[in-house]
PDB file of C-alpha atoms in Angstrom:
ATOM      1  CA  GLN A   1    -204.131   4.788  21.318  1.00 59.00           C
ATOM      2  CA  VAL A   2    -205.096   7.123  18.403  1.00 55.00           C
ATOM      3  CA  GLN A   3    -204.750  10.657  19.457  1.00 80.00           C
ATOM      4  CA  LEU A   4    -205.791  12.577  16.340  1.00 93.00           C
ATOM      5  CA  VAL A   5    -208.501  11.506  13.920  1.00 94.00           C
ATOM      6  CA  GLU A   6    -208.543  12.354  10.312  1.00 96.00           C
ATOM      7  CA  SER A   7    -211.311  12.188   7.925  1.00 97.00           C
ATOM      8  CA  GLY A   8    -212.443  13.623   4.475  1.00 97.00           C
ATOM      9  CA  GLY A   9    -210.059  11.692   2.049  1.00 98.00           C
ATOM     10  CA  GLY A  10    -211.549  10.132  -1.160  1.00 98.00           C
ATOM     11  CA  LEU A  11    -211.049   9.737  -4.747  1.00 98.00           C
ATOM     12  CA  VAL A  12    -211.123  12.602  -7.118  1.00 98.00           C
ATOM     13  CA  GLN A  13    -210.238  13.673 -10.539  1.00 98.00           C
ATOM     14  CA  ALA A  14    -207.356  15.986 -11.237  1.00 98.00           C
ATOM     15  CA  GLY A  15    -208.395  19.601 -10.701  1.00 98.00           C
ATOM     16  CA  GLY A  16    -210.887  18.473  -8.085  1.00 98.00           C
ATOM     17  CA  SER A  17    -210.968  19.614  -4.456  1.00 98.00           C
ATOM     18  CA  LEU A  18    -211.222  17.760  -1.061  1.00 98.00           C
ATOM     19  CA  ARG A  19    -211.209  19.179   2.490  1.00 98.00           C
ATOM     20  CA  LEU A  20    -209.601  16.909   5.241  1.00 98.00           C
ATOM     21  CA  SER A  21    -210.458  17.249   8.922  1.00 98.00           C
ATOM     22  CA  CYS A  22    -208.406  16.367  12.027  1.00 97.00           C
ATOM     23  CA  ALA A  23    -209.971  16.188  15.517  1.00 95.00           C
ATOM     24  CA  ALA A  24    -207.576  16.500  18.351  1.00 93.00           C
ATOM     25  CA  PRO A  25    -207.666  16.487  22.200  1.00 92.00           C
ATOM     26  CA  GLY A  26    -208.004  19.887  23.502  1.00 90.00           C
ATOM     27  CA  SER A  27    -204.840  19.548  25.544  1.00 89.00           C
ATOM     28  CA  ILE A  28    -202.829  19.069  22.445  1.00 89.00           C
ATOM     29  CA  PHE A  29    -204.778  21.357  20.065  1.00 90.00           C
ATOM     30  CA  SER A  30    -204.497  24.341  22.479  1.00 91.00           C
ATOM     31  CA  SER A  31    -200.711  24.218  23.066  1.00 92.00           C
ATOM     32  CA  HIS A  32    -199.083  22.979  19.951  1.00 94.00           C
ATOM     33  CA  ALA A  33    -198.788  23.680  16.239  1.00 95.00           C
ATOM     34  CA  MET A  34    -200.753  21.230  14.134  1.00 96.00           C
ATOM     35  CA  ARG A  35    -199.314  19.787  10.953  1.00 97.00           C
ATOM     36  CA  TRP A  36    -200.338  17.785   7.810  1.00 98.00           C
ATOM     37  CA  TYR A  37    -197.915  15.153   6.329  1.00 98.00           C
ATOM     38  CA  ARG A  38    -198.516  12.794   3.499  1.00 98.00           C
ATOM     39  CA  GLN A  39    -197.035   9.417   2.387  1.00 98.00           C
ATOM     40  CA  ALA A  40    -197.160   7.480  -0.690  1.00 94.00           C
ATOM     41  CA  PRO A  41    -196.581   3.732  -0.603  1.00 88.00           C
ATOM     42  CA  GLY A  42    -192.858   2.930  -0.311  1.00 90.00           C
ATOM     43  CA  GLN A  43    -192.029   6.667   0.289  1.00 95.00           C
ATOM     44  CA  GLN A  44    -191.228   8.750   3.231  1.00 96.00           C
ATOM     45  CA  ARG A  45    -193.679  10.803   5.079  1.00 97.00           C
ATOM     46  CA  ASP A  46    -193.402  14.386   3.902  1.00 98.00           C
ATOM     47  CA  PHE A  47    -194.468  17.541   5.402  1.00 98.00           C
ATOM     48  CA  VAL A  48    -197.357  19.409   3.779  1.00 98.00           C
ATOM     49  CA  ALA A  49    -198.517  22.228   5.883  1.00 98.00           C
ATOM     50  CA  ILE A  50    -198.386  23.825   9.462  1.00 98.00           C
ATOM     51  CA  ILE A  51    -200.418  26.066  11.481  1.00 97.00           C
ATOM     52  CA  THR A  52    -199.443  27.594  14.887  1.00 96.00           C
ATOM     53  CA  THR A  53    -201.462  28.325  17.929  1.00 93.00           C
ATOM     54  CA  GLN A  54    -201.415  31.906  16.801  1.00 94.00           C
ATOM     55  CA  GLY A  55    -202.599  31.045  13.313  1.00 95.00           C
ATOM     56  CA  SER A  56    -199.594  31.573  11.182  1.00 97.00           C
ATOM     57  CA  THR A  57    -199.025  29.120   8.484  1.00 98.00           C
ATOM     58  CA  ASN A  58    -196.438  27.655   6.133  1.00 98.00           C
ATOM     59  CA  TYR A  59    -196.575  25.054   3.247  1.00 98.00           C
ATOM     60  CA  ALA A  60    -194.504  22.714   1.267  1.00 98.00           C
ATOM     61  CA  GLY A  61    -193.523  24.332  -2.084  1.00 98.00           C
ATOM     62  CA  SER A  62    -195.384  21.652  -4.031  1.00 97.00           C
ATOM     63  CA  VAL A  63    -198.736  22.667  -2.434  1.00 98.00           C
ATOM     64  CA  LYS A  64    -198.281  26.336  -1.920  1.00 98.00           C
ATOM     65  CA  GLY A  65    -201.165  28.247  -3.522  1.00 98.00           C
ATOM     66  CA  ARG A  66    -203.306  25.204  -3.910  1.00 98.00           C
ATOM     67  CA  PHE A  67    -203.839  24.101  -0.197  1.00 98.00           C
ATOM     68  CA  THR A  68    -204.956  25.964   2.868  1.00 98.00           C
ATOM     69  CA  ILE A  69    -204.651  24.885   6.384  1.00 98.00           C
ATOM     70  CA  SER A  70    -206.920  26.420   9.092  1.00 98.00           C
ATOM     71  CA  ARG A  71    -208.100  25.586  12.612  1.00 96.00           C
ATOM     72  CA  ASP A  72    -211.203  25.990  14.552  1.00 96.00           C
ATOM     73  CA  ASN A  73    -210.380  26.496  18.206  1.00 93.00           C
ATOM     74  CA  ALA A  74    -214.004  25.980  19.362  1.00 94.00           C
ATOM     75  CA  LYS A  75    -214.038  22.569  17.792  1.00 96.00           C
ATOM     76  CA  ASN A  76    -210.352  21.483  18.437  1.00 95.00           C
ATOM     77  CA  THR A  77    -210.304  20.697  14.644  1.00 97.00           C
ATOM     78  CA  VAL A  78    -207.536  21.508  11.974  1.00 97.00           C
ATOM     79  CA  TYR A  79    -208.558  21.440   8.327  1.00 98.00           C
ATOM     80  CA  LEU A  80    -206.654  21.114   5.022  1.00 98.00           C
ATOM     81  CA  GLN A  81    -208.478  22.528   2.123  1.00 98.00           C
ATOM     82  CA  MET A  82    -207.003  20.930  -1.118  1.00 98.00           C
ATOM     83  CA  ASN A  83    -207.825  22.562  -4.447  1.00 98.00           C
ATOM     84  CA  SER A  84    -206.594  22.028  -7.958  1.00 98.00           C
ATOM     85  CA  LEU A  85    -205.471  18.494  -6.918  1.00 98.00           C
ATOM     86  CA  LYS A  86    -202.867  16.654  -8.991  1.00 98.00           C
ATOM     87  CA  PRO A  87    -202.121  13.028  -9.223  1.00 97.00           C
ATOM     88  CA  ASP A  88    -198.775  13.596  -7.377  1.00 96.00           C
ATOM     89  CA  ASP A  89    -201.003  14.665  -4.348  1.00 97.00           C
ATOM     90  CA  THR A  90    -202.005  11.004  -3.956  1.00 98.00           C
ATOM     91  CA  GLY A  91    -201.165   9.492  -0.663  1.00 98.00           C
ATOM     92  CA  VAL A  92    -202.112   8.882   2.828  1.00 98.00           C
ATOM     93  CA  TYR A  93    -202.646  12.239   4.780  1.00 98.00           C
ATOM     94  CA  TYR A  94    -201.722  12.259   8.422  1.00 97.00           C
ATOM     95  CA  CYS A  95    -202.426  14.998  11.111  1.00 96.00           C
ATOM     96  CA  ASN A  96    -199.409  15.459  13.499  1.00 96.00           C
ATOM     97  CA  ALA A  97    -198.458  17.519  16.591  1.00 94.00           C
ATOM     98  CA  PHE A  98    -194.947  17.579  18.017  1.00 89.00           C
ATOM     99  CA  ALA A  99    -194.777  18.260  21.794  1.00 84.00           C
ATOM    100  CA  GLY A 100    -191.097  18.053  22.961  1.00 82.00           C
ATOM    101  CA  PRO A 101    -190.356  14.259  22.941  1.00 86.00           C
ATOM    102  CA  GLN A 102    -193.889  13.369  22.434  1.00 89.00           C
ATOM    103  CA  VAL A 103    -195.204  12.911  18.864  1.00 92.00           C
ATOM    104  CA  TYR A 104    -198.812  12.453  18.039  1.00 94.00           C
ATOM    105  CA  TRP A 105    -200.174  11.047  14.865  1.00 94.00           C
ATOM    106  CA  GLY A 106    -203.677  10.200  13.499  1.00 95.00           C
ATOM    107  CA  GLN A 107    -204.451   7.011  11.543  1.00 95.00           C
ATOM    108  CA  GLY A 108    -204.333   8.827   8.171  1.00 96.00           C
ATOM    109  CA  THR A 109    -206.901   9.153   5.500  1.00 98.00           C
ATOM    110  CA  GLN A 110    -206.397   8.063   1.766  1.00 98.00           C
ATOM    111  CA  VAL A 111    -206.559  10.793  -0.899  1.00 98.00           C
ATOM    112  CA  THR A 112    -206.369   9.451  -4.442  1.00 98.00           C
ATOM    113  CA  VAL A 113    -206.255  11.796  -7.445  1.00 98.00           C
ATOM    114  CA  SER A 114    -206.876  10.318 -10.871  1.00 97.00           C
ATOM    115  CA  SER A 115    -205.491  11.818 -14.195  1.00 94.00           C
TER     116      SER A 115
END
């Protein structure tokens, strides 16, 4: 059962922008921090950004200053605005929530940045 649903990926040239969206069940969204991860083929899944229920944020050093995570509480949706994209940003982007021993993942959305 897919708990989180990502959308908004695509193919862009270096320097371009994309906005990813993640729709979450209200029971998850209202009580837990939401995170974005990304994974290139054959690589581990790496942390990208986090936003808490109070709205505080943190980012991986590789995306800080270029990506912005935000949340819309009325829509139970978290966003990742990605600007100044680089080829190294290419990968499948996943929305995530950790809830004690329970872990929720979306199906992922592909982001490809061409040089």
